[in-house]
Tab-separated table of C-alpha atoms and ligand atoms in Angstrom:
chain	number	residue	atom	x	y	z
W	1	MET	CA	32.909	-28.622	28.983
W	2	THR	CA	36.540	-29.683	29.171
W	3	ALA	CA	37.224	-33.377	29.029
W	4	THR	CA	40.225	-35.134	30.532
W	5	TYR	CA	42.683	-37.228	28.545
W	6	GLU	CA	41.285	-40.367	30.185
W	7	GLN	CA	37.683	-39.502	29.272
W	8	LEU	CA	38.602	-38.709	25.656
W	9	THR	CA	40.696	-41.876	25.386
W	10	ALA	CA	37.737	-43.975	26.480
W	11	LEU	CA	35.404	-42.231	24.015
W	12	ASN	CA	38.007	-42.471	21.238
W	13	LYS	CA	38.342	-46.215	21.724
W	14	ALA	CA	34.586	-46.652	22.029
W	15	TYR	CA	33.467	-44.668	18.983
W	16	LEU	CA	36.150	-43.574	16.520
W	17	TRP	CA	37.193	-45.737	13.565
W	18	HIS	CA	40.433	-44.285	12.154
W	19	PRO	CA	41.450	-44.277	8.475
W	20	PHE	CA	44.301	-46.525	7.293
W	21	THR	CA	44.575	-47.850	10.851
W	22	GLN	CA	44.369	-51.360	12.304
W	23	MET	CA	42.120	-50.536	15.227
W	24	LYS	CA	43.317	-53.539	17.245
W	25	ASP	CA	46.822	-52.058	17.351
W	26	TYR	CA	45.494	-48.546	17.859
W	27	ASN	CA	43.334	-49.515	20.815
W	28	ALA	CA	46.229	-51.335	22.470
W	29	ALA	CA	48.206	-48.103	22.817
W	30	ASP	CA	47.640	-44.727	24.464
W	31	PRO	CA	46.234	-42.497	21.731
W	32	LEU	CA	47.866	-39.277	20.634
W	33	ILE	CA	45.186	-36.609	20.919
W	34	ILE	CA	46.111	-33.287	19.368
W	35	GLU	CA	44.710	-30.289	21.141
W	36	ARG	CA	46.193	-27.319	19.285
W	37	GLY	CA	48.752	-26.171	16.778
W	38	ASP	CA	51.027	-23.189	16.404
W	39	GLY	CA	53.472	-22.605	13.555
W	40	ILE	CA	54.812	-25.977	12.494
W	41	MET	CA	54.229	-27.480	15.955
W	42	LEU	CA	51.307	-29.573	17.157
W	43	TYR	CA	50.572	-29.993	20.863
W	44	ASP	CA	48.822	-32.945	22.457
W	45	LEU	CA	46.378	-32.863	25.350
W	46	GLN	CA	49.159	-33.379	27.856
W	47	GLY	CA	51.008	-30.377	26.434
W	48	ARG	CA	53.762	-32.303	24.615
W	49	ALA	CA	55.062	-30.575	21.481
W	50	TYR	CA	55.684	-32.278	18.139
W	51	TYR	CA	57.091	-31.072	14.850
W	52	ASP	CA	54.466	-31.641	12.142
W	53	GLY	CA	56.910	-33.557	9.943
W	54	PHE	CA	54.298	-34.725	7.456
W	55	SER	CA	52.227	-31.541	7.231
W	56	SER	CA	49.229	-33.367	8.743
W	57	VAL	CA	49.211	-35.760	5.766
W	58	TRP	CA	50.951	-33.575	3.213
W	59	LEU	CA	48.703	-30.576	3.211
W	60	ASN	CA	49.921	-27.888	5.566
W	61	VAL	CA	51.622	-24.936	3.864
W	62	HIS	CA	51.853	-21.948	6.238
W	63	GLY	CA	51.842	-23.738	9.581
W	64	HIS	CA	48.980	-24.032	12.064
W	65	ASN	CA	46.867	-21.304	13.590
W	66	VAL	CA	47.939	-18.680	11.056
W	67	PRO	CA	46.344	-15.273	11.858
W	68	GLU	CA	45.725	-14.331	8.185
W	69	LEU	CA	44.035	-17.660	7.430
W	70	ASN	CA	42.007	-17.599	10.633
W	71	GLN	CA	40.833	-14.100	9.771
W	72	ALA	CA	39.769	-15.072	6.240
W	73	ILE	CA	37.507	-17.750	7.688
W	74	THR	CA	36.066	-15.532	10.409
W	75	GLU	CA	35.291	-12.755	7.954
W	76	GLN	CA	33.569	-15.164	5.579
W	77	LEU	CA	31.712	-16.720	8.514
W	78	GLY	CA	30.203	-13.317	9.214
W	79	ARG	CA	28.712	-13.358	5.700
W	80	VAL	CA	27.700	-16.941	4.890
W	81	ALA	CA	29.170	-20.319	5.811
W	82	HIS	CA	27.741	-22.241	2.896
W	83	SER	CA	25.557	-21.898	-0.145
W	84	THR	CA	25.468	-24.187	-3.163
W	85	LEU	CA	27.145	-23.960	-6.575
W	86	LEU	CA	24.309	-25.940	-8.179
W	87	GLY	CA	22.948	-23.346	-10.554
W	88	MET	CA	24.195	-20.351	-8.520
W	89	ALA	CA	27.489	-18.940	-7.295
W	90	ASN	CA	29.161	-17.427	-4.245
W	91	VAL	CA	31.783	-14.696	-4.041
W	92	PRO	CA	34.900	-16.597	-2.850
W	93	ALA	CA	34.283	-19.536	-5.234
W	94	ILE	CA	34.308	-17.170	-8.223
W	95	GLN	CA	37.412	-15.382	-6.994
W	96	LEU	CA	39.227	-18.628	-6.236
W	97	ALA	CA	38.440	-20.040	-9.685
W	98	ASP	CA	39.950	-16.878	-11.187
W	99	GLN	CA	43.117	-17.201	-9.073
W	100	LEU	CA	43.502	-20.905	-9.823
W	101	VAL	CA	43.305	-20.311	-13.561
W	102	ARG	CA	45.870	-17.528	-13.240
W	103	ILE	CA	48.488	-19.719	-11.532
W	104	SER	CA	47.814	-23.037	-13.290
W	105	PRO	CA	49.660	-24.388	-16.332
W	106	GLU	CA	48.635	-22.708	-19.553
W	107	GLY	CA	45.381	-23.803	-21.131
W	108	LEU	CA	43.531	-24.794	-17.951
W	109	THR	CA	40.691	-22.297	-17.883
W	110	LYS	CA	37.720	-23.924	-16.159
W	111	VAL	CA	37.428	-24.928	-12.503
W	112	PHE	CA	35.085	-27.578	-11.080
W	113	PHE	CA	35.165	-27.669	-7.276
W	114	SER	CA	34.759	-30.640	-4.956
W	115	ASP	CA	35.890	-31.499	-1.449
W	116	ALA	CA	38.689	-34.091	-1.501
W	117	GLY	CA	41.495	-35.206	-3.748
W	118	ALA	CA	39.611	-38.421	-4.445
W	119	THR	CA	36.443	-36.612	-5.530
W	120	GLY	CA	38.565	-34.372	-7.757
W	121	VAL	CA	39.954	-37.529	-9.354
W	122	GLU	CA	36.462	-39.020	-9.821
W	123	ILE	CA	35.453	-35.822	-11.582
W	124	ALA	CA	38.476	-35.869	-13.887
W	125	ILE	CA	37.833	-39.509	-14.814
W	126	LYS	CA	34.149	-38.914	-15.518
W	127	MET	CA	34.903	-35.723	-17.455
W	128	ALA	CA	37.490	-37.529	-19.595
W	129	PHE	CA	35.060	-40.374	-20.283
W	130	GLN	CA	32.143	-38.109	-21.117
W	131	TYR	CA	34.349	-35.769	-23.158
W	132	TRP	CA	34.805	-38.439	-25.820
W	133	ARG	CA	31.117	-39.472	-25.673
W	134	ASN	CA	30.004	-35.881	-26.062
W	135	ARG	CA	32.209	-35.615	-29.130
W	136	GLY	CA	30.537	-38.698	-30.601
W	137	ILE	CA	33.593	-40.940	-30.132
W	138	SER	CA	32.263	-43.824	-28.063
W	139	GLY	CA	35.207	-46.256	-28.274
W	140	LYS	CA	37.558	-44.226	-26.122
W	141	SER	CA	36.500	-45.374	-22.692
W	142	SER	CA	39.425	-46.952	-20.863
W	143	PHE	CA	42.194	-45.430	-18.744
W	144	ILE	CA	45.922	-45.821	-18.288
W	145	THR	CA	47.547	-45.532	-14.902
W	146	MET	CA	51.035	-46.179	-13.514
W	147	ASN	CA	52.212	-49.093	-11.431
W	148	GLN	CA	51.969	-48.260	-7.686
W	149	ALA	CA	49.797	-45.209	-8.393
W	150	TYR	CA	47.594	-43.755	-5.665
W	151	HIS	CA	44.757	-41.372	-6.480
W	152	GLY	CA	42.503	-41.638	-3.422
W	153	ASP	CA	40.026	-44.083	-1.960
W	154	THR	CA	36.718	-43.703	-3.774
W	155	ILE	CA	35.881	-46.463	-6.234
W	156	GLY	CA	36.839	-44.616	-9.429
W	157	ALA	CA	40.086	-43.411	-7.854
W	158	VAL	CA	40.794	-46.939	-6.606
W	159	SER	CA	40.164	-48.273	-10.145
W	160	VAL	CA	43.109	-46.189	-11.369
W	161	GLY	CA	45.086	-47.072	-8.239
W	162	ALA	CA	47.776	-49.733	-8.405
W	163	ILE	CA	49.069	-50.375	-4.889
W	164	PRO	CA	48.301	-54.059	-4.269
W	165	LEU	CA	47.931	-53.749	-0.478
W	166	TYR	CA	45.252	-51.055	-0.779
W	167	HIS	CA	43.605	-51.919	-4.067
W	168	ASP	CA	43.751	-55.619	-4.999
W	169	LEU	CA	40.964	-56.720	-2.658
W	170	PHE	CA	38.531	-54.436	-4.468
W	171	ARG	CA	39.474	-55.456	-8.060
W	172	PRO	CA	36.235	-57.388	-8.698
W	173	MET	CA	34.200	-54.223	-8.197
W	174	LEU	CA	36.503	-51.854	-10.144
W	175	PHE	CA	36.741	-50.879	-13.805
W	176	PRO	CA	39.954	-52.251	-15.341
W	177	ALA	CA	42.798	-49.889	-16.231
W	178	HIS	CA	45.987	-50.391	-18.238
W	179	VAL	CA	49.009	-50.211	-15.942
W	180	LEU	CA	52.307	-48.741	-17.145
W	181	PRO	CA	55.580	-49.471	-15.369
W	182	TYR	CA	56.464	-46.488	-13.172
W	183	PRO	CA	60.064	-45.345	-13.709
W	184	ASN	CA	61.563	-46.298	-10.346
W	185	ALA	CA	65.284	-45.641	-10.869
W	186	TYR	CA	66.356	-47.264	-7.569
W	187	ARG	CA	64.571	-50.521	-8.381
W	188	HIS	CA	65.287	-50.692	-12.148
W	189	GLU	CA	68.362	-52.519	-13.355
W	190	GLY	CA	68.906	-49.861	-16.007
W	191	GLY	CA	68.821	-47.003	-13.470
W	192	ALA	CA	67.025	-43.752	-14.281
W	193	ALA	CA	67.640	-43.866	-18.038
W	194	GLY	CA	66.566	-47.506	-18.354
W	195	ALA	CA	63.480	-46.993	-16.198
W	196	MET	CA	62.358	-43.983	-18.195
W	197	GLU	CA	62.954	-45.703	-21.507
W	198	ALA	CA	60.915	-48.718	-20.384
W	199	THR	CA	58.004	-46.510	-19.311
W	200	LEU	CA	57.908	-44.437	-22.475
W	201	ALA	CA	58.294	-47.512	-24.700
W	202	ALA	CA	55.454	-49.265	-22.863
W	203	LEU	CA	53.213	-46.234	-23.329
W	204	ARG	CA	54.046	-45.971	-27.021
W	205	ASP	CA	53.307	-49.685	-27.538
W	206	LEU	CA	50.018	-49.431	-25.693
W	207	LEU	CA	48.898	-46.317	-27.565
W	208	GLU	CA	49.956	-47.821	-30.880
W	209	SER	CA	47.838	-50.926	-30.324
W	210	ARG	CA	44.946	-49.656	-28.158
W	211	GLY	CA	45.035	-45.854	-28.475
W	212	ASP	CA	41.567	-45.807	-30.068
W	213	GLU	CA	40.092	-47.317	-26.889
W	214	ILE	CA	41.821	-45.065	-24.400
W	215	ALA	CA	40.243	-41.948	-22.931
W	216	ALA	CA	43.090	-40.700	-20.739
W	217	LEU	CA	46.329	-41.343	-18.904
W	218	ILE	CA	46.297	-40.340	-15.243
W	219	VAL	CA	49.597	-39.621	-13.542
W	220	GLU	CA	51.060	-38.202	-10.341
W	221	PRO	CA	53.393	-35.702	-12.027
W	222	ILE	CA	57.129	-35.924	-11.201
W	223	VAL	CA	56.574	-37.405	-7.717
W	224	GLN	CA	54.631	-40.603	-7.136
W	225	GLY	CA	53.721	-40.020	-3.523
W	226	ALA	CA	52.033	-42.883	-1.688
W	227	SER	CA	54.181	-45.536	-3.393
W	228	GLY	CA	57.194	-44.136	-1.503
W	229	ILE	CA	58.051	-40.654	-2.863
W	230	ILE	CA	59.422	-41.968	-6.146
W	231	ILE	CA	60.758	-39.271	-8.448
W	232	MET	CA	60.491	-39.516	-12.229
W	233	PRO	CA	63.734	-39.135	-14.180
W	234	PRO	CA	63.958	-35.670	-15.783
W	235	GLY	CA	62.087	-35.478	-19.064
W	236	CYS	CA	59.795	-38.415	-18.339
W	237	LEU	CA	56.652	-36.407	-17.629
W	238	ARG	CA	57.242	-34.360	-20.759
W	239	GLY	CA	57.698	-37.603	-22.728
W	240	LEU	CA	54.418	-38.998	-21.393
W	241	ALA	CA	52.615	-35.762	-22.256
W	242	GLU	CA	53.993	-35.730	-25.796
W	243	LEU	CA	52.914	-39.316	-26.418
W	244	CYS	CA	49.407	-38.560	-25.154
W	245	ARG	CA	49.216	-35.584	-27.505
W	246	GLU	CA	50.549	-37.607	-30.443
W	247	TYR	CA	47.986	-40.386	-29.987
W	248	GLY	CA	44.964	-38.253	-29.038
W	249	VAL	CA	44.660	-39.350	-25.413
W	250	LEU	CA	43.852	-36.887	-22.612
W	251	LEU	CA	46.464	-36.292	-19.909
W	252	ILE	CA	45.152	-36.036	-16.349
W	253	ALA	CA	47.692	-34.622	-13.887
W	254	ASP	CA	46.908	-35.467	-10.266
W	255	GLU	CA	48.584	-32.579	-8.428
W	256	VAL	CA	46.779	-33.312	-5.159
W	257	ALA	CA	50.040	-34.024	-3.324
W	258	THR	CA	52.434	-32.009	-5.489
W	259	GLY	CA	50.517	-28.751	-5.963
W	260	PHE	CA	51.065	-25.302	-4.417
W	261	GLY	CA	54.832	-25.163	-4.160
W	262	ARG	CA	55.513	-28.524	-2.572
W	263	THR	CA	57.942	-29.640	-5.307
W	264	GLY	CA	59.721	-26.286	-5.747
W	265	ALA	CA	57.359	-25.080	-8.472
W	266	MET	CA	53.758	-23.937	-8.160
W	267	PHE	CA	52.751	-27.244	-9.798
W	268	ALA	CA	54.959	-30.238	-10.602
W	269	CYS	CA	53.816	-29.956	-14.241
W	270	ASP	CA	55.572	-26.558	-14.355
W	271	LEU	CA	58.919	-28.267	-13.713
W	272	GLU	CA	58.746	-29.674	-17.246
W	273	GLY	CA	56.497	-27.117	-18.911
W	274	VAL	CA	53.662	-29.637	-19.239
W	275	SER	CA	50.071	-28.466	-19.732
W	276	PRO	CA	47.659	-31.309	-18.972
W	277	ASP	CA	44.078	-31.499	-20.265
W	278	LEU	CA	42.735	-32.007	-16.752
W	279	MET	CA	44.428	-31.259	-13.438
W	280	ILE	CA	43.337	-32.099	-9.916
W	281	VAL	CA	44.319	-30.052	-6.875
W	282	GLY	CA	43.441	-30.495	-3.206
W	283	LYS	CA	45.424	-30.860	0.021
W	284	GLY	CA	47.518	-27.622	0.084
W	285	LEU	CA	44.887	-25.600	-1.777
W	286	THR	CA	43.455	-24.252	1.482
W	287	GLY	CA	46.861	-24.124	3.155
W	288	GLY	CA	45.809	-27.278	4.979
W	289	TYR	CA	42.775	-25.731	6.665
W	290	LEU	CA	39.583	-26.987	5.034
W	291	PRO	CA	38.542	-29.711	2.585
W	292	VAL	CA	38.402	-28.084	-0.833
W	293	ALA	CA	39.590	-29.685	-4.071
W	294	ALA	CA	39.264	-28.669	-7.695
W	295	THR	CA	39.457	-30.257	-11.118
W	296	LEU	CA	40.689	-27.859	-13.783
W	297	ALA	CA	39.901	-28.414	-17.452
W	298	THR	CA	40.926	-26.905	-20.758
W	299	GLU	CA	38.584	-24.889	-22.932
W	300	GLU	CA	38.540	-27.830	-25.348
W	301	VAL	CA	37.287	-30.261	-22.712
W	302	TYR	CA	34.728	-27.735	-21.428
W	303	ASP	CA	33.483	-26.987	-24.942
W	304	ALA	CA	32.552	-30.630	-25.490
W	305	PHE	CA	29.987	-30.240	-22.688
W	306	TYR	CA	28.704	-26.816	-23.818
W	307	ALA	CA	25.570	-27.457	-25.854
W	308	ASP	CA	21.814	-27.018	-26.028
W	309	TYR	CA	20.196	-28.706	-23.035
W	310	ARG	CA	18.330	-31.182	-25.230
W	311	GLU	CA	21.635	-32.598	-26.477
W	312	GLN	CA	22.147	-33.981	-22.938
W	313	LYS	CA	25.815	-33.135	-22.742
W	314	THR	CA	25.585	-31.675	-19.232
W	315	PHE	CA	28.103	-32.907	-16.663
W	316	PHE	CA	25.749	-34.462	-14.129
W	317	HIS	CA	28.012	-34.462	-11.100
W	318	GLY	CA	28.165	-32.441	-7.896
W	319	HIS	CA	28.652	-32.639	-4.145
W	320	SER	CA	26.661	-30.919	-1.413
W	321	TYR	CA	29.604	-28.808	-0.238
W	322	THR	CA	31.065	-28.033	-3.682
W	323	GLY	CA	32.627	-24.558	-3.669
W	324	ASN	CA	32.120	-24.086	0.058
W	325	PRO	CA	32.595	-20.353	0.762
W	326	LEU	CA	34.599	-20.824	3.982
W	327	GLY	CA	36.986	-23.190	2.215
W	328	CYS	CA	37.303	-20.968	-0.841
W	329	ALA	CA	37.909	-17.888	1.345
W	330	VAL	CA	40.760	-19.552	3.210
W	331	ALA	CA	42.179	-20.913	-0.066
W	332	LEU	CA	42.239	-17.367	-1.444
W	333	ALA	CA	44.051	-16.133	1.660
W	334	SER	CA	46.507	-19.029	1.417
W	335	LEU	CA	47.297	-18.278	-2.243
W	336	GLN	CA	47.837	-14.644	-1.328
W	337	LEU	CA	50.333	-15.598	1.399
W	338	LEU	CA	52.024	-18.009	-1.000
W	339	GLU	CA	52.763	-15.115	-3.320
W	340	GLU	CA	53.417	-12.353	-0.796
W	341	ARG	CA	55.881	-14.504	1.132
W	342	CYS	CA	57.556	-15.982	-1.991
W	343	ILE	CA	56.951	-19.447	-0.557
W	344	VAL	CA	57.788	-21.344	-3.756
W	345	GLN	CA	61.203	-19.678	-4.055
W	346	GLY	CA	61.700	-20.444	-0.362
W	347	VAL	CA	60.999	-24.142	-1.002
W	348	ILE	CA	63.827	-24.277	-3.547
W	349	GLU	CA	66.290	-22.811	-1.024
W	350	LYS	CA	65.057	-24.915	1.887
W	351	ALA	CA	65.105	-28.061	-0.240
W	352	ALA	CA	68.776	-27.445	-1.027
W	353	PHE	CA	69.486	-26.973	2.677
W	354	ALA	CA	67.630	-30.169	3.596
W	355	ALA	CA	69.473	-32.096	0.865
W	356	THR	CA	72.821	-31.109	2.359
W	357	LYS	CA	71.769	-32.210	5.837
W	358	LEU	CA	70.318	-35.479	4.543
W	359	SER	CA	73.367	-36.359	2.478
W	360	ALA	CA	75.140	-37.509	5.652
W	361	LEU	CA	72.667	-40.406	5.930
W	362	ILE	CA	73.271	-42.000	2.546
W	363	ASP	CA	76.269	-44.007	3.776
W	364	TRP	CA	74.385	-45.496	6.703
W	365	PRO	CA	74.096	-49.281	6.548
W	366	HIS	CA	70.307	-49.453	6.173
W	367	VAL	CA	69.601	-46.305	4.191
W	368	GLY	CA	69.078	-47.514	0.632
W	369	ASP	CA	67.902	-44.410	-1.158
W	370	ILE	CA	67.122	-40.807	-0.312
W	371	ARG	CA	64.639	-39.250	-2.719
W	372	GLN	CA	63.724	-35.618	-2.726
W	373	GLN	CA	61.839	-33.168	-4.883
W	374	GLY	CA	61.381	-29.809	-3.185
W	375	LEU	CA	60.045	-30.486	0.302
W	376	MET	CA	58.809	-34.001	-0.503
W	377	ILE	CA	61.387	-36.368	0.938
W	378	GLY	CA	61.418	-40.157	1.200
W	379	ILE	CA	64.155	-42.233	2.835
W	380	GLU	CA	63.976	-45.888	1.774
W	381	LEU	CA	65.310	-48.276	4.396
W	382	VAL	CA	66.654	-51.655	3.264
W	383	ARG	CA	67.715	-54.776	5.104
W	384	ASP	CA	70.729	-55.175	2.807
W	385	LYS	CA	72.304	-52.116	1.253
W	386	VAL	CA	74.252	-53.976	-1.421
W	387	SER	CA	71.494	-56.230	-2.745
W	388	ARG	CA	68.826	-53.589	-1.928
W	389	GLU	CA	66.803	-56.319	-0.241
W	390	PRO	CA	63.788	-54.709	1.419
W	391	TYR	CA	62.821	-55.313	5.035
W	392	ALA	CA	59.982	-57.826	5.352
W	393	TRP	CA	56.682	-56.051	6.010
W	394	GLU	CA	56.274	-57.990	9.276
W	395	GLU	CA	59.226	-56.076	10.717
W	396	ARG	CA	57.178	-52.853	10.476
W	397	ILE	CA	60.399	-50.961	10.123
W	398	GLY	CA	58.771	-47.766	8.901
W	399	VAL	CA	56.141	-47.843	11.637
W	400	ARG	CA	58.805	-48.341	14.308
W	401	VAL	CA	60.950	-45.465	13.026
W	402	CYS	CA	57.919	-43.174	13.080
W	403	GLN	CA	56.975	-44.328	16.589
W	404	ARG	CA	60.502	-43.542	17.763
W	405	ALA	CA	60.387	-40.163	15.997
W	406	ARG	CA	57.163	-39.412	17.843
W	407	GLU	CA	58.843	-40.172	21.154
W	408	LEU	CA	61.578	-37.761	20.134
W	409	GLY	CA	59.073	-35.033	19.279
W	410	MET	CA	58.150	-35.305	15.612
W	411	LEU	CA	55.100	-36.667	13.807
W	412	THR	CA	55.196	-38.473	10.478
W	413	ARG	CA	53.758	-41.579	8.840
W	414	PRO	CA	55.746	-44.144	6.879
W	415	LEU	CA	55.012	-45.541	3.444
W	416	GLY	CA	56.047	-49.156	4.007
W	417	ASN	CA	59.825	-49.057	4.470
W	418	VAL	CA	60.034	-45.453	3.312
W	419	ILE	CA	60.280	-42.731	5.963
W	420	VAL	CA	58.556	-39.553	4.902
W	421	LEU	CA	59.574	-35.984	5.611
W	422	ILE	CA	57.031	-33.586	4.138
W	423	PRO	CA	57.229	-30.549	6.415
W	424	PRO	CA	55.069	-27.409	6.186
W	425	LEU	CA	56.518	-25.179	3.475
W	426	VAL	CA	57.206	-22.376	5.963
W	427	SER	CA	59.560	-24.523	8.068
W	428	THR	CA	62.755	-22.606	8.775
W	429	GLU	CA	66.215	-24.040	8.226
W	430	ALA	CA	66.593	-24.480	11.993
W	431	GLU	CA	63.303	-26.387	12.122
W	432	LEU	CA	64.278	-28.528	9.139
W	433	GLU	CA	67.576	-29.324	10.791
W	434	ALA	CA	65.837	-30.307	14.034
W	435	MET	CA	63.398	-32.579	12.169
W	436	ILE	CA	66.172	-34.248	10.185
W	437	ARG	CA	68.121	-34.802	13.402
W	438	ILE	CA	65.122	-36.531	14.987
W	439	LEU	CA	64.571	-38.702	11.921
W	440	ALA	CA	68.227	-39.647	11.772
W	441	THR	CA	68.225	-40.654	15.448
W	442	ALA	CA	65.034	-42.641	14.999
W	443	ILE	CA	66.436	-44.455	11.951
W	444	ARG	CA	69.661	-45.302	13.785
W	445	ASP	CA	67.828	-46.447	16.953
W	446	VAL	CA	65.537	-48.761	15.016
W	447	THR	CA	67.785	-50.119	12.262
W	448	GLU	CA	71.015	-50.397	14.279
W	449	ALA	CA	69.929	-50.744	17.913
W	450	GLY	CA	66.720	-52.716	17.317
W	451	TRP	CA	64.416	-50.213	19.050
W	452	GLY	CA	60.815	-51.418	19.168
W	453	ARG	CA	61.582	-54.934	17.977
W	454	GLU	CA	59.010	-57.416	19.226
W	455	GLY	CA	60.003	-60.281	21.517
J	1	LIG	N1	45.871	-38.082	-5.298
J	1	LIG	C1	47.082	-38.109	-4.732
J	1	LIG	C2	48.292	-38.022	-5.602
J	1	LIG	C3	47.231	-38.214	-3.347
J	1	LIG	O1	48.456	-38.276	-2.790
J	1	LIG	C4	46.057	-38.275	-2.554
J	1	LIG	C5	46.148	-38.387	-1.097
J	1	LIG	O2	47.186	-38.626	-0.519
J	1	LIG	C6	44.818	-38.238	-3.193
J	1	LIG	C7	44.746	-38.136	-4.561
J	1	LIG	C8	43.546	-38.334	-2.397
J	1	LIG	O3	43.271	-37.140	-1.758
J	1	LIG	P1	42.207	-37.113	-0.556
J	1	LIG	O4	42.826	-37.872	0.575
J	1	LIG	O5	42.033	-35.655	-0.267
J	1	LIG	O6	40.961	-37.759	-1.066
């Protein structure tokens, strides 16, 4: 049965509740309904084409409708769609665990699957907590996070989240976490060096005074994503890792957004040779096809749980679809393409190309900062370039730029006043150039010509 745009619009408005969306605004407009994808393009029901400029929320690697990935799923479908990992295994889950260990930072040797970045974070937090209990050290039970951190939307992940708009409302129901200043060079009076020094000094102070109570530090390595693509000064991640080691606190690296080549290395941790105790991956793991995430742990963490059953050190956690064979099969195919097609090396070259094209924008009157690590790009728009005064949230400047970009044929979502360009890793230079041109036009139309201003 084929449905018309009008029928689907009516059903959409009647029944769907969209994430991170004010439904009153959504229902006032004609919805974008995607019908198919091909390469880095998405097509809506009316046949209009859009560049996927945010990789369908930061996860697409090889483009859409990729024959090799489609085939991996179909072949697995002919065997079994799902069976559980509770007390038994399936073929692609074993093989994917092996491949993940092979490509991950040194020391991460055990893989615990789940189905979203947030569940991977929950698992890491619970593992870190129980790790110390299992070792007979009960005092180490609190967590450190970074200001403006985002780790997903389940309650544990929100507890280590620090974006006021998303998280403050829920504080009464969350466990408290220590919050370190995130080294935001653009917004720190001491620039990159001052910001990094402040962060590392704050961590040292905290560990000196409360280290005995702290189970782990959780961090988005190198790039803090949802806060506005904020890049750590070089050496900062390494500094954080060294302090954790020195004071006996576990390091949890949340690579959900940064993993699988996005930053110009397989994992952002690799950029500074950091080996965390726990690492979470999701999003790009399946190339952007299916919801699979994983929490990787070191032998040392795993060993703390490995005991006679009567010692009750088992990790009592699991999800119905953990290690889903279809998801693991497509993840395996995606990792194979990543290597065969030298995608990570390609990201380094494409990132350099994009940086050159973007550099023209930095002198524009309302472009405050352009931040980029690999193919994660954030353009921060400001009302006043000299004082760096932000636009008021009521102006919805980011939303308006993205609406204009959509009109011009590209999809992306803003992070407040930061415009995001996170294209599929296979985007060609010509495609990158086209996307940057659309973004530039949209920014100019909104910030200089007042496009979309109310009233
Ligand atoms: N961690 C980070 C760093 C993220 O950027 C995200 C999502 O954007 C998550 C965790 C949550 O992942 P998911 O949306 O798959 O639950």
